[in-house]
mmCIF file of C-alpha atoms in Angstrom:
data_model
loop_
_atom_site.group_PDB
_atom_site.id
_atom_site.type_symbol
_atom_site.label_atom_id
_atom_site.label_comp_id
_atom_site.label_asym_id
_atom_site.label_seq_id
_atom_site.Cartn_x
_atom_site.Cartn_y
_atom_site.Cartn_z
ATOM 1 C CA MET A 9 120.189 92.542 68.775
ATOM 2 C CA LEU A 10 120.320 92.850 65.000
ATOM 3 C CA GLU A 11 120.950 96.661 64.192
ATOM 4 C CA ALA A 12 120.303 96.637 60.520
ATOM 5 C CA LEU A 13 116.979 95.242 59.503
ATOM 6 C CA SER A 14 117.728 95.034 55.792
ATOM 7 C CA HIS A 15 120.429 95.968 53.163
ATOM 8 C CA SER A 16 120.410 99.505 51.730
ATOM 9 C CA ILE A 17 119.582 99.788 48.212
ATOM 10 C CA SER A 18 122.419 100.799 45.829
ATOM 11 C CA ASN A 19 122.640 104.511 45.061
ATOM 12 C CA THR A 20 119.781 105.203 47.506
ATOM 13 C CA ASP A 21 120.310 106.420 51.081
ATOM 14 C CA PHE A 22 117.649 104.264 52.396
ATOM 15 C CA THR A 23 119.296 102.451 55.357
ATOM 16 C CA LEU A 24 116.364 100.634 57.308
ATOM 17 C CA ASN A 25 117.868 100.139 61.011
ATOM 18 C CA ARG A 26 116.811 101.265 64.425
ATOM 19 C CA GLU A 27 117.385 104.677 64.427
ATOM 20 C CA ASN A 28 115.963 105.488 61.084
ATOM 21 C CA VAL A 29 112.733 103.539 62.069
ATOM 22 C CA VAL A 30 112.695 105.526 65.491
ATOM 23 C CA ARG A 31 113.199 108.967 63.292
ATOM 24 C CA TRP A 32 110.681 108.358 60.989
ATOM 25 C CA LEU A 33 107.688 107.324 63.789
ATOM 26 C CA ARG A 34 108.704 110.375 65.753
ATOM 27 C CA PRO A 35 106.087 112.492 64.303
ATOM 28 C CA PHE A 36 103.298 109.752 64.294
ATOM 29 C CA ALA A 37 104.029 109.274 68.170
ATOM 30 C CA ALA A 38 104.103 112.740 69.067
ATOM 31 C CA THR A 39 100.893 114.264 67.211
ATOM 32 C CA THR A 40 98.880 111.280 67.297
ATOM 33 C CA PRO A 41 99.950 109.071 70.508
ATOM 34 C CA THR A 42 96.599 107.031 70.710
ATOM 35 C CA PHE A 43 96.806 105.908 67.105
ATOM 36 C CA TYR A 44 100.567 105.238 67.614
ATOM 37 C CA LEU A 45 99.683 102.985 70.561
ATOM 38 C CA LEU A 46 97.100 101.160 68.785
ATOM 39 C CA PHE A 47 99.536 100.435 65.855
ATOM 40 C CA VAL A 48 102.321 98.956 68.434
ATOM 41 C CA VAL A 49 99.579 96.649 69.846
ATOM 42 C CA LEU A 50 98.465 95.533 66.423
ATOM 43 C CA PHE A 51 101.857 94.750 65.647
ATOM 44 C CA ALA A 52 102.986 93.255 68.718
ATOM 45 C CA THR A 53 99.909 90.854 67.901
ATOM 46 C CA LEU A 54 102.022 89.685 64.835
ATOM 47 C CA GLY A 55 104.485 87.736 67.231
ATOM 48 C CA TYR A 56 101.221 85.897 68.738
ATOM 49 C CA PHE A 57 99.966 84.743 65.413
ATOM 50 C CA ALA A 58 103.509 83.754 64.311
ATOM 51 C CA LEU A 59 103.513 81.393 67.238
ATOM 52 C CA LEU A 60 99.824 80.037 66.569
ATOM 53 C CA LEU A 61 101.023 79.330 63.024
ATOM 54 C CA PHE A 62 101.923 75.577 63.280
ATOM 55 C CA PRO A 63 99.190 74.781 65.661
ATOM 56 C CA ALA A 64 96.466 76.645 63.517
ATOM 57 C CA LEU A 65 98.010 75.080 60.272
ATOM 58 C CA SER A 66 97.570 71.600 61.616
ATOM 59 C CA ILE A 67 93.850 72.045 62.582
ATOM 60 C CA TRP A 68 93.198 73.271 59.239
ATOM 61 C CA LEU A 69 95.192 70.567 57.452
ATOM 62 C CA TYR A 70 93.436 68.155 59.907
ATOM 63 C CA LEU A 71 89.956 69.482 58.560
ATOM 64 C CA ASN A 72 90.813 69.158 54.842
ATOM 65 C CA LEU A 73 92.413 65.870 55.129
ATOM 66 C CA ILE A 74 89.118 64.620 56.512
ATOM 67 C CA ASP A 75 86.823 66.488 54.038
ATOM 68 C CA SER A 76 89.244 65.108 51.391
ATOM 69 C CA LEU A 77 88.979 61.347 52.266
ATOM 70 C CA TYR A 78 85.171 61.520 52.669
ATOM 71 C CA SER A 79 84.831 63.085 49.198
ATOM 72 C CA SER A 80 87.246 60.954 47.537
ATOM 73 C CA GLU A 81 85.468 59.016 44.787
ATOM 74 C CA HIS A 82 88.355 57.601 42.824
ATOM 75 C CA HIS A 83 91.555 56.408 43.631
ATOM 76 C CA ARG A 84 93.506 59.269 41.857
ATOM 77 C CA HIS A 85 91.702 61.713 44.881
ATOM 78 C CA TRP A 86 93.953 59.591 47.248
ATOM 79 C CA ALA A 87 97.114 61.463 45.896
ATOM 80 C CA ASP A 88 95.648 64.682 47.119
ATOM 81 C CA ALA A 89 95.264 63.320 50.466
ATOM 82 C CA LEU A 90 98.452 61.960 50.978
ATOM 83 C CA MET A 91 99.772 65.470 50.257
ATOM 84 C CA ILE A 92 97.588 66.824 52.670
ATOM 85 C CA GLY A 93 98.482 64.099 55.440
ATOM 86 C CA SER A 94 101.938 64.890 54.512
ATOM 87 C CA PHE A 95 102.190 68.277 55.280
ATOM 88 C CA LEU A 96 99.963 67.668 58.436
ATOM 89 C CA LEU A 97 102.403 65.251 59.475
ATOM 90 C CA LEU A 98 105.126 67.936 59.232
ATOM 91 C CA SER A 99 102.919 70.635 61.120
ATOM 92 C CA VAL A 100 101.753 68.224 64.122
ATOM 93 C CA LEU A 101 105.768 67.617 64.396
ATOM 94 C CA ALA A 102 106.479 71.453 64.522
ATOM 95 C CA SER A 103 103.776 72.100 67.139
ATOM 96 C CA ILE A 104 104.960 69.355 69.229
ATOM 97 C CA SER A 105 108.584 70.854 69.052
ATOM 98 C CA LEU A 106 107.360 73.990 69.911
ATOM 99 C CA SER A 107 105.120 72.922 72.851
ATOM 100 C CA ARG A 108 108.916 71.786 74.000
ATOM 101 C CA LEU A 109 110.748 75.142 73.759
ATOM 102 C CA LYS A 110 112.492 76.072 76.969
ATOM 103 C CA PHE A 111 113.702 79.374 78.035
ATOM 104 C CA THR A 112 116.649 80.300 80.143
ATOM 105 C CA ASN A 113 117.398 82.974 82.892
ATOM 106 C CA ARG A 114 120.574 84.680 83.926
ATOM 107 C CA ALA A 115 122.650 82.272 85.770
ATOM 108 C CA GLY A 116 123.067 83.200 89.548
ATOM 109 C CA VAL A 117 122.231 82.334 92.955
ATOM 110 C CA THR A 118 118.765 81.827 94.302
ATOM 111 C CA VAL A 119 117.808 83.244 97.491
ATOM 112 C CA SER A 120 114.782 82.260 99.601
ATOM 113 C CA PRO A 121 112.871 84.180 102.311
ATOM 114 C CA ASP A 122 114.654 82.246 104.855
ATOM 115 C CA SER A 123 117.859 83.105 103.864
ATOM 116 C CA SER A 124 117.247 86.747 103.456
ATOM 117 C CA PRO A 125 114.165 87.635 105.640
ATOM 118 C CA LYS A 126 114.909 91.383 105.232
ATOM 119 C CA LEU A 127 115.091 91.543 101.657
ATOM 120 C CA ALA A 128 112.135 89.300 101.406
ATOM 121 C CA ARG A 129 110.162 91.766 103.780
ATOM 122 C CA LEU A 130 111.250 94.533 101.461
ATOM 123 C CA ILE A 131 109.934 92.907 98.370
ATOM 124 C CA LYS A 132 106.722 91.595 99.659
ATOM 125 C CA GLY A 133 105.869 95.448 101.069
ATOM 126 C CA LEU A 134 106.603 96.555 97.619
ATOM 127 C CA GLN A 135 104.605 94.063 96.148
ATOM 128 C CA ILE A 136 101.737 94.905 98.429
ATOM 129 C CA HIS A 137 102.000 98.531 97.589
ATOM 130 C CA PHE A 138 101.885 98.083 93.832
ATOM 131 C CA GLY A 139 99.065 95.200 93.729
ATOM 132 C CA ASN A 140 100.946 92.209 94.362
ATOM 133 C CA PRO A 141 102.528 91.609 91.011
ATOM 134 C CA GLY A 142 103.772 87.950 90.982
ATOM 135 C CA ILE A 143 107.408 87.404 91.623
ATOM 136 C CA GLU A 144 108.078 83.710 91.779
ATOM 137 C CA LYS A 145 111.989 83.714 92.708
ATOM 138 C CA ILE A 146 114.761 85.948 93.357
ATOM 139 C CA THR A 147 117.748 85.483 91.878
ATOM 140 C CA ILE A 148 121.355 87.314 92.723
ATOM 141 C CA THR A 149 123.485 87.833 89.410
ATOM 142 C CA ARG A 150 126.695 89.175 88.330
ATOM 143 C CA GLN A 151 124.881 91.738 86.435
ATOM 144 C CA ASP A 152 124.860 95.724 87.802
ATOM 145 C CA ASP A 153 121.453 96.412 87.574
ATOM 146 C CA ILE A 154 117.667 95.019 88.708
ATOM 147 C CA HIS A 155 115.743 93.490 86.146
ATOM 148 C CA ILE A 156 112.566 91.139 86.253
ATOM 149 C CA LYS A 157 112.440 88.547 83.940
ATOM 150 C CA HIS A 158 109.604 86.909 82.449
ATOM 151 C CA THR A 159 109.760 83.456 81.417
ATOM 152 C CA PRO A 160 106.769 82.210 79.509
ATOM 153 C CA VAL A 161 105.139 79.128 81.439
ATOM 154 C CA SER A 162 104.480 77.513 77.848
ATOM 155 C CA TRP A 163 105.554 78.226 74.541
ATOM 156 C CA PHE A 164 102.567 80.880 74.229
ATOM 157 C CA PRO A 165 103.394 84.143 75.702
ATOM 158 C CA VAL A 166 100.124 84.256 78.044
ATOM 159 C CA LYS A 167 101.118 83.236 81.440
ATOM 160 C CA PHE A 168 104.455 83.947 83.031
ATOM 161 C CA LYS A 169 106.969 83.104 85.697
ATOM 162 C CA ASN A 170 108.530 86.235 86.965
ATOM 163 C CA THR A 171 112.126 85.882 88.234
ATOM 164 C CA LEU A 172 113.672 89.150 90.178
ATOM 165 C CA ASN A 173 117.223 89.107 89.058
ATOM 166 C CA ILE A 174 119.244 91.464 91.456
ATOM 167 C CA GLY A 175 123.168 92.358 90.584
ATOM 168 C CA LEU A 176 125.530 91.582 93.539
ATOM 169 C CA SER A 177 127.129 94.779 92.741
ATOM 170 C CA THR A 178 123.756 96.584 92.787
ATOM 171 C CA LEU A 179 123.789 95.585 96.691
ATOM 172 C CA LEU A 180 127.408 96.433 97.383
ATOM 173 C CA CYS A 181 127.434 99.814 95.886
ATOM 174 C CA THR A 182 123.769 101.452 97.035
ATOM 175 C CA SER A 183 122.410 102.417 100.030
ATOM 176 C CA PRO A 184 119.486 100.931 101.728
ATOM 177 C CA GLN A 185 117.248 103.497 100.612
ATOM 178 C CA GLN A 186 118.622 103.737 96.675
ATOM 179 C CA PHE A 187 118.196 100.095 96.505
ATOM 180 C CA GLN A 188 114.509 100.323 97.969
ATOM 181 C CA GLY A 189 114.049 102.918 95.063
ATOM 182 C CA MET A 190 115.383 101.075 92.323
ATOM 183 C CA LEU A 191 113.565 98.110 93.655
ATOM 184 C CA GLY A 192 110.414 99.636 94.014
ATOM 185 C CA ARG A 193 110.655 101.247 90.377
ATOM 186 C CA GLU A 194 110.886 97.448 88.898
ATOM 187 C CA ILE A 195 108.179 96.210 90.776
ATOM 188 C CA GLY A 196 105.961 99.226 90.059
ATOM 189 C CA ARG A 197 106.889 98.643 86.408
ATOM 190 C CA LEU A 198 105.911 94.880 86.523
ATOM 191 C CA SER A 199 102.340 95.920 88.065
ATOM 192 C CA SER A 200 101.835 98.520 85.765
ATOM 193 C CA GLN A 201 98.507 99.782 87.615
ATOM 194 C CA LYS A 202 98.544 103.346 85.959
ATOM 195 C CA ASN A 203 99.998 102.390 82.560
ATOM 196 C CA PRO A 204 98.496 98.801 81.578
ATOM 197 C CA VAL A 205 99.186 99.355 77.781
ATOM 198 C CA THR A 206 102.660 101.029 77.631
ATOM 199 C CA GLY A 207 103.691 98.741 80.732
ATOM 200 C CA TRP A 208 102.665 95.689 78.615
ATOM 201 C CA ILE A 209 104.466 96.915 75.624
ATOM 202 C CA LEU A 210 107.820 97.661 77.606
ATOM 203 C CA ASN A 211 107.742 94.426 79.722
ATOM 204 C CA MET A 212 107.317 92.770 76.285
ATOM 205 C CA HIS A 213 110.137 94.657 74.822
ATOM 206 C CA SER A 214 112.636 91.902 75.147
ATOM 207 C CA GLN A 215 110.046 89.048 74.818
ATOM 208 C CA TRP A 216 110.614 88.364 71.079
ATOM 209 C CA ALA A 217 114.216 88.339 71.005
ATOM 210 C CA ASN A 218 113.975 85.752 73.661
ATOM 211 C CA TYR A 219 111.851 83.562 71.625
ATOM 212 C CA HIS A 220 114.408 84.109 68.518
ATOM 213 C CA TYR A 221 117.230 82.958 71.079
ATOM 214 C CA ALA A 222 115.190 80.088 72.520
ATOM 215 C CA LEU A 223 114.294 78.950 68.787
ATOM 216 C CA GLN A 224 117.853 79.007 67.848
ATOM 217 C CA ARG A 225 119.319 77.366 70.567
ATOM 218 C CA HIS A 226 116.423 74.600 70.348
ATOM 219 C CA GLY A 227 117.671 73.813 66.730
ATOM 220 C CA ASP A 228 114.529 72.205 65.234
ATOM 221 C CA LEU A 229 114.803 72.309 61.445
ATOM 222 C CA LEU A 230 111.058 72.326 61.258
ATOM 223 C CA LEU A 231 110.820 75.645 63.667
ATOM 224 C CA LYS A 232 113.489 77.125 61.342
ATOM 225 C CA PRO A 233 111.081 79.444 59.580
ATOM 226 C CA LEU A 234 109.765 80.576 62.943
ATOM 227 C CA SER A 235 113.451 81.219 64.067
ATOM 228 C CA PHE A 236 113.842 83.361 61.024
ATOM 229 C CA PHE A 237 110.646 85.228 61.468
ATOM 230 C CA PHE A 238 111.541 86.393 64.918
ATOM 231 C CA GLN A 239 115.219 87.067 63.998
ATOM 232 C CA TYR A 240 113.925 90.122 62.153
ATOM 233 C CA TYR A 241 110.614 90.649 63.592
ATOM 234 C CA SER A 242 112.120 91.457 67.030
ATOM 235 C CA PRO A 243 114.414 94.406 66.187
ATOM 236 C CA VAL A 244 111.574 95.514 64.194
ATOM 237 C CA TYR A 245 109.163 95.468 67.037
ATOM 238 C CA ASN A 246 111.612 97.044 69.318
ATOM 239 C CA ALA A 247 112.262 99.938 67.168
ATOM 240 C CA VAL A 248 108.100 100.539 66.527
ATOM 241 C CA SER A 249 107.419 100.238 70.194
ATOM 242 C CA PHE A 250 110.402 102.599 71.103
ATOM 243 C CA PHE A 251 108.263 105.527 72.167
ATOM 244 C CA ALA A 252 105.742 103.573 73.702
ATOM 245 C CA ALA A 253 108.464 101.802 75.774
ATOM 246 C CA ARG A 254 109.999 105.208 76.737
ATOM 247 C CA ARG A 255 106.645 106.165 78.058
ATOM 248 C CA GLY A 256 106.563 102.892 80.186
ATOM 249 C CA GLU A 257 110.036 103.903 81.649
ATOM 250 C CA VAL A 258 108.959 107.415 82.187
ATOM 251 C CA GLN A 259 105.802 106.057 84.310
ATOM 252 C CA ALA A 260 108.074 103.412 86.029
ATOM 253 C CA ASP A 261 110.207 106.631 87.502
ATOM 254 C CA ARG A 262 106.975 107.735 88.775
ATOM 255 C CA TYR A 263 106.184 105.098 90.560
ATOM 256 C CA THR A 264 109.400 105.313 92.793
ATOM 257 C CA LEU A 265 107.743 108.736 94.101
ATOM 258 C CA GLU A 266 105.131 106.717 95.781
ATOM 259 C CA ILE A 267 107.548 105.219 98.162
ATOM 260 C CA MET A 268 109.798 107.796 98.745
ATOM 261 C CA GLU A 269 110.343 111.747 98.642
ATOM 262 C CA ASP A 270 111.507 113.343 95.211
ATOM 263 C CA ASP A 271 115.256 113.905 96.486
ATOM 264 C CA ASP A 272 115.410 110.373 97.624
ATOM 265 C CA ALA A 273 114.020 109.043 94.064
ATOM 266 C CA ILE A 274 116.506 111.250 92.196
ATOM 267 C CA THR A 275 119.191 109.738 93.919
ATOM 268 C CA SER A 276 118.144 106.060 93.512
ATOM 269 C CA ILE A 277 118.396 107.142 89.868
ATOM 270 C CA ILE A 278 121.560 108.824 89.949
ATOM 271 C CA GLN A 279 123.580 106.225 91.888
ATOM 272 C CA PRO A 280 123.439 103.620 89.443
ATOM 273 C CA ILE A 281 125.018 105.828 87.069
ATOM 274 C CA ILE A 282 127.682 106.589 89.570
ATOM 275 C CA PHE A 283 128.547 102.699 90.602
ATOM 276 C CA GLN A 284 128.141 101.603 86.923
ATOM 277 C CA ASN A 285 130.632 104.130 85.550
ATOM 278 C CA PHE A 286 132.773 103.437 88.360
ATOM 279 C CA LEU A 287 132.816 99.638 87.419
ATOM 280 C CA ARG A 288 133.131 99.906 84.090
ATOM 281 C CA GLU A 289 135.829 102.776 83.652
ATOM 282 C CA LYS A 290 137.941 102.167 87.126
ATOM 283 C CA TYR A 291 137.204 99.263 89.040
ATOM 284 C CA TRP A 292 136.688 96.203 86.154
ATOM 285 C CA PRO A 293 139.808 96.932 84.155
ATOM 286 C CA LEU A 294 142.058 97.248 87.083
ATOM 287 C CA VAL A 295 140.666 93.959 88.349
ATOM 288 C CA ILE A 296 140.887 92.130 84.887
ATOM 289 C CA ASN A 297 144.377 93.193 84.291
ATOM 290 C CA GLN A 298 145.883 91.909 87.377
ATOM 291 C CA PRO A 299 149.113 89.690 87.241
ATOM 292 C CA LYS A 300 148.497 85.927 86.700
ATOM 293 C CA ASP A 301 152.096 85.010 87.522
ATOM 294 C CA GLY A 302 151.030 83.696 91.127
ATOM 295 C CA LYS A 303 153.207 85.870 92.750
ATOM 296 C CA HIS A 304 150.783 88.728 93.710
ATOM 297 C CA ARG A 305 147.967 88.578 96.134
ATOM 298 C CA LEU A 306 144.851 87.844 94.088
ATOM 299 C CA PHE A 307 142.494 90.684 94.695
ATOM 300 C CA MET A 308 138.863 89.440 94.706
ATOM 301 C CA PRO A 309 136.465 92.007 93.043
ATOM 302 C CA TYR A 310 133.352 91.426 94.846
ATOM 303 C CA LYS A 311 135.042 90.803 98.467
ATOM 304 C CA LYS A 312 136.931 94.539 97.855
ATOM 305 C CA MET A 313 134.168 96.350 95.445
ATOM 306 C CA SER A 314 131.953 98.342 98.086
ATOM 307 C CA GLN A 315 135.405 99.330 99.819
ATOM 308 C CA THR A 316 137.437 100.394 96.951
ATOM 309 C CA MET A 317 134.127 102.353 95.649
ATOM 310 C CA ARG A 318 133.957 104.296 99.156
ATOM 311 C CA LYS A 319 137.744 105.051 98.729
ATOM 312 C CA SER A 320 138.235 105.961 95.165
ATOM 313 C CA VAL A 321 135.133 107.383 93.852
ATOM 314 C CA LYS A 322 135.841 111.579 94.375
ATOM 315 C CA PRO A 323 133.066 113.950 94.016
ATOM 316 C CA ALA A 324 134.888 115.212 90.707
ATOM 317 C CA ASP A 325 134.180 112.078 89.326
ATOM 318 C CA ILE A 326 130.480 112.058 90.209
ATOM 319 C CA GLU A 327 130.144 115.336 88.913
ATOM 320 C CA ARG A 328 131.983 114.318 85.712
ATOM 321 C CA TRP A 329 129.884 111.263 85.442
ATOM 322 C CA VAL A 330 126.561 112.847 85.936
ATOM 323 C CA GLU A 331 127.270 115.787 83.767
ATOM 324 C CA LEU A 332 128.087 113.588 80.863
ATOM 325 C CA GLU A 333 124.568 111.634 81.145
ATOM 326 C CA MET A 334 122.750 115.264 81.392
ATOM 327 C CA ARG A 335 124.293 116.163 78.000
ATOM 328 C CA LYS A 336 123.141 112.976 76.481
ATOM 329 C CA PHE A 337 120.047 113.232 74.346
ATOM 330 C CA GLY A 338 118.239 111.342 71.724
ATOM 331 C CA ASP A 339 120.129 107.980 72.173
ATOM 332 C CA THR A 340 118.076 105.160 70.256
ATOM 333 C CA SER A 341 119.972 102.410 71.566
ATOM 334 C CA THR A 342 118.056 102.025 74.715
ATOM 335 C CA THR A 343 114.559 102.841 75.912
ATOM 336 C CA LEU A 344 115.565 104.486 79.134
ATOM 337 C CA PRO A 345 115.055 108.307 78.334
ATOM 338 C CA PRO A 346 118.318 110.602 78.965
ATOM 339 C CA LEU A 347 118.779 111.684 82.438
ATOM 340 C CA LYS A 348 117.743 115.533 81.741
ATOM 341 C CA THR A 349 114.235 114.157 80.590
ATOM 342 C CA ARG A 350 114.090 111.620 83.439
ATOM 343 C CA LEU A 351 114.583 114.459 86.147
ATOM 344 C CA HIS A 352 112.323 117.015 84.079
ATOM 345 C CA MET A 353 109.364 114.606 84.423
ATOM 346 C CA LEU A 354 109.995 114.184 88.350
ATOM 347 C CA GLY A 355 109.590 118.011 88.396
ATOM 348 C CA HIS A 356 113.390 118.718 88.983
ATOM 349 C CA GLN A 357 116.181 120.460 86.326
ATOM 350 C CA LEU A 358 119.433 119.600 88.357
ATOM 351 C CA PRO A 359 120.246 116.457 89.528
ATOM 352 C CA VAL A 360 120.805 115.576 93.309
ATOM 353 C CA TYR A 361 124.200 114.246 94.230
ATOM 354 C CA PRO A 362 123.973 111.036 96.704
ATOM 355 C CA GLN A 363 126.034 111.224 99.682
ATOM 356 C CA ALA A 364 128.805 108.864 100.450
ATOM 357 C CA LEU A 365 128.133 105.485 101.247
ATOM 358 C CA SER A 366 127.848 104.682 105.111
ATOM 359 C CA GLN A 367 126.134 101.494 104.979
ATOM 360 C CA THR A 368 125.592 99.354 101.863
ATOM 361 C CA SER A 369 122.305 97.411 100.869
ATOM 362 C CA ALA A 370 124.254 94.261 101.049
ATOM 363 C CA GLU A 371 125.010 94.955 104.669
ATOM 364 C CA TYR A 372 121.326 95.911 105.503
ATOM 365 C CA TYR A 373 119.320 93.557 103.638
ATOM 366 C CA LEU A 374 121.520 90.418 103.861
ATOM 367 C CA ASP A 375 122.494 88.475 106.985
ATOM 368 C CA ALA A 376 126.123 88.516 107.327
ATOM 369 C CA PRO A 377 126.683 84.737 106.628
ATOM 370 C CA MET A 378 124.441 85.332 103.533
ATOM 371 C CA GLN A 379 126.399 87.970 102.612
ATOM 372 C CA GLN A 380 129.486 86.234 102.908
ATOM 373 C CA LEU A 381 128.163 83.320 101.070
ATOM 374 C CA LEU A 382 127.398 84.978 98.238
ATOM 375 C CA ILE A 383 130.352 87.199 97.633
ATOM 376 C CA ASN A 384 132.848 83.896 98.074
ATOM 377 C CA SER A 385 130.391 82.018 95.423
ATOM 378 C CA PHE A 386 130.869 85.058 92.979
ATOM 379 C CA ASP A 387 134.489 85.729 93.725
ATOM 380 C CA LYS A 388 135.035 81.802 92.953
ATOM 381 C CA SER A 389 132.909 81.816 89.913
ATOM 382 C CA TRP A 390 135.077 84.934 88.617
ATOM 383 C CA VAL A 391 138.437 83.487 89.367
ATOM 384 C CA ARG A 392 137.547 80.305 87.332
ATOM 385 C CA LYS A 393 136.079 82.325 84.420
ATOM 386 C CA ALA A 394 138.738 84.952 84.280
ATOM 387 C CA GLY A 395 141.335 82.509 83.925
ATOM 388 C CA PHE A 396 142.739 82.921 87.646
ATOM 389 C CA SER A 397 142.112 79.194 88.496
ATOM 390 C CA LYS A 398 146.053 78.293 88.387
ATOM 391 C CA VAL A 399 146.980 81.260 90.684
ATOM 392 C CA SER A 400 143.799 80.776 93.001
ATOM 393 C CA ASN A 401 145.699 79.302 95.531
ATOM 394 C CA ALA A 402 147.659 82.594 95.776
ATOM 395 C CA PRO A 403 146.549 84.495 98.903
ATOM 396 C CA SER A 404 143.827 86.855 98.527
ATOM 397 C CA SER A 405 143.840 90.120 99.761
#
C-alpha cells in the first residue's frame, strides 16, 4: 500500500500521508459519527464511478455519434463524426478489456467437506449462526491468520465469491476453541448482521487495492488511467475510512461473544499475538538460517511447528509479548484496534492468558491423513522456495 499520497510542499510542514489524514479526521469521526459514515460511504462510491467510466463513456459517445450522423448536412461534419467514432472505438476496447479483468487469491491448498468433515461442520455451524454468509471455497495457506477474501465475480464489485483462507500455522498453533473464536469472528464480520454499514466498509477496505494490483498486472495501455486512479485512490480511501473500519473490527470482536464465554473469546484474541510473535521472533529465524551444506538434518518447519511452540514458549515470553501489545496505542497502520481497546470494548481491563496447548486445531479438525498431507505439501513448498532443494535429500528431523 502506498504510504505517501503526495509530495510535501517545500518550506511547509504539510505531508499528506495516512497518519495525517487519520489525525485530521479524528475530531470529525468522534463528534459527528453519522455524518462521518455518510462521508465515507460517498467517498467509497468514487471507486464504483471510476469503474463505470469507460462503459458510460461508450454509451454517451455512441449516442453522440448517432446524433452526429443524422444531423450531418455537409461533408465537413463527417470529420466530427469520425473523431467521435475514434474515441468511441477506444472506449469500447477499454470496456472490453475491463470486462476481462481477473483477480488472484492467496496460493494454497483447497480443502473440501469430504476431505475435512469436522472443519466443514464447524464452518457450516458458524454460517448458520451468523445468517448463512456465502463461502464458496476453503483454502489452507502459508499465512498465519484467518481471512475471508472477496473476489468480484465480474469487473464490477457487486457480487463476490468468498474464499476462506486459513493459515496452516493457525491450525498448528491454536487450540480447537481458540480456532473456533478466530473463525467465528471472521464469519461474523462477513455477515455484518449488526453493523451492515461499517461491515461493508471494512470488507471493502482492501478491495480498491486489489483493483489496482489486478489492473497493473493486466497491463493494458487503455486501462492505464484507471490503474493510475486506483493507485492513489486506494490508500486515500483506506485512510479516510480508518475509523469506520475500526468500528467494524470492534463489532467483529463482539461477534465472538455470541459463540463462547468472555474468557474464551479473549484467549482467542490473545493466542494469535502469542504464536505470531513466536513465529516471527524465534521460529522462522531459526528455520531460515539452517545450514545449507547438506551435512545436517533438514528441519521441516511445519512438521515441527506445534511441538517446538509447546517446548519453546515460556510464561515469561507470553507475558512480555502481551504486555507489549497492551502498551501499543494509536497505530494507524492497521484497522485492528490496540489490544487494550479491544479488551475494554469486551468489558475487560486485563488480558486472560491461554493455557498451554494440549491439542491443536489441526489435530482436532483435520483427519490424520489430511493433516499429514498438508504438512508434507507445505514443507516441500518451503524447501523449494527457501533454496534448500539441493539438500532436500538430506534426512529430515
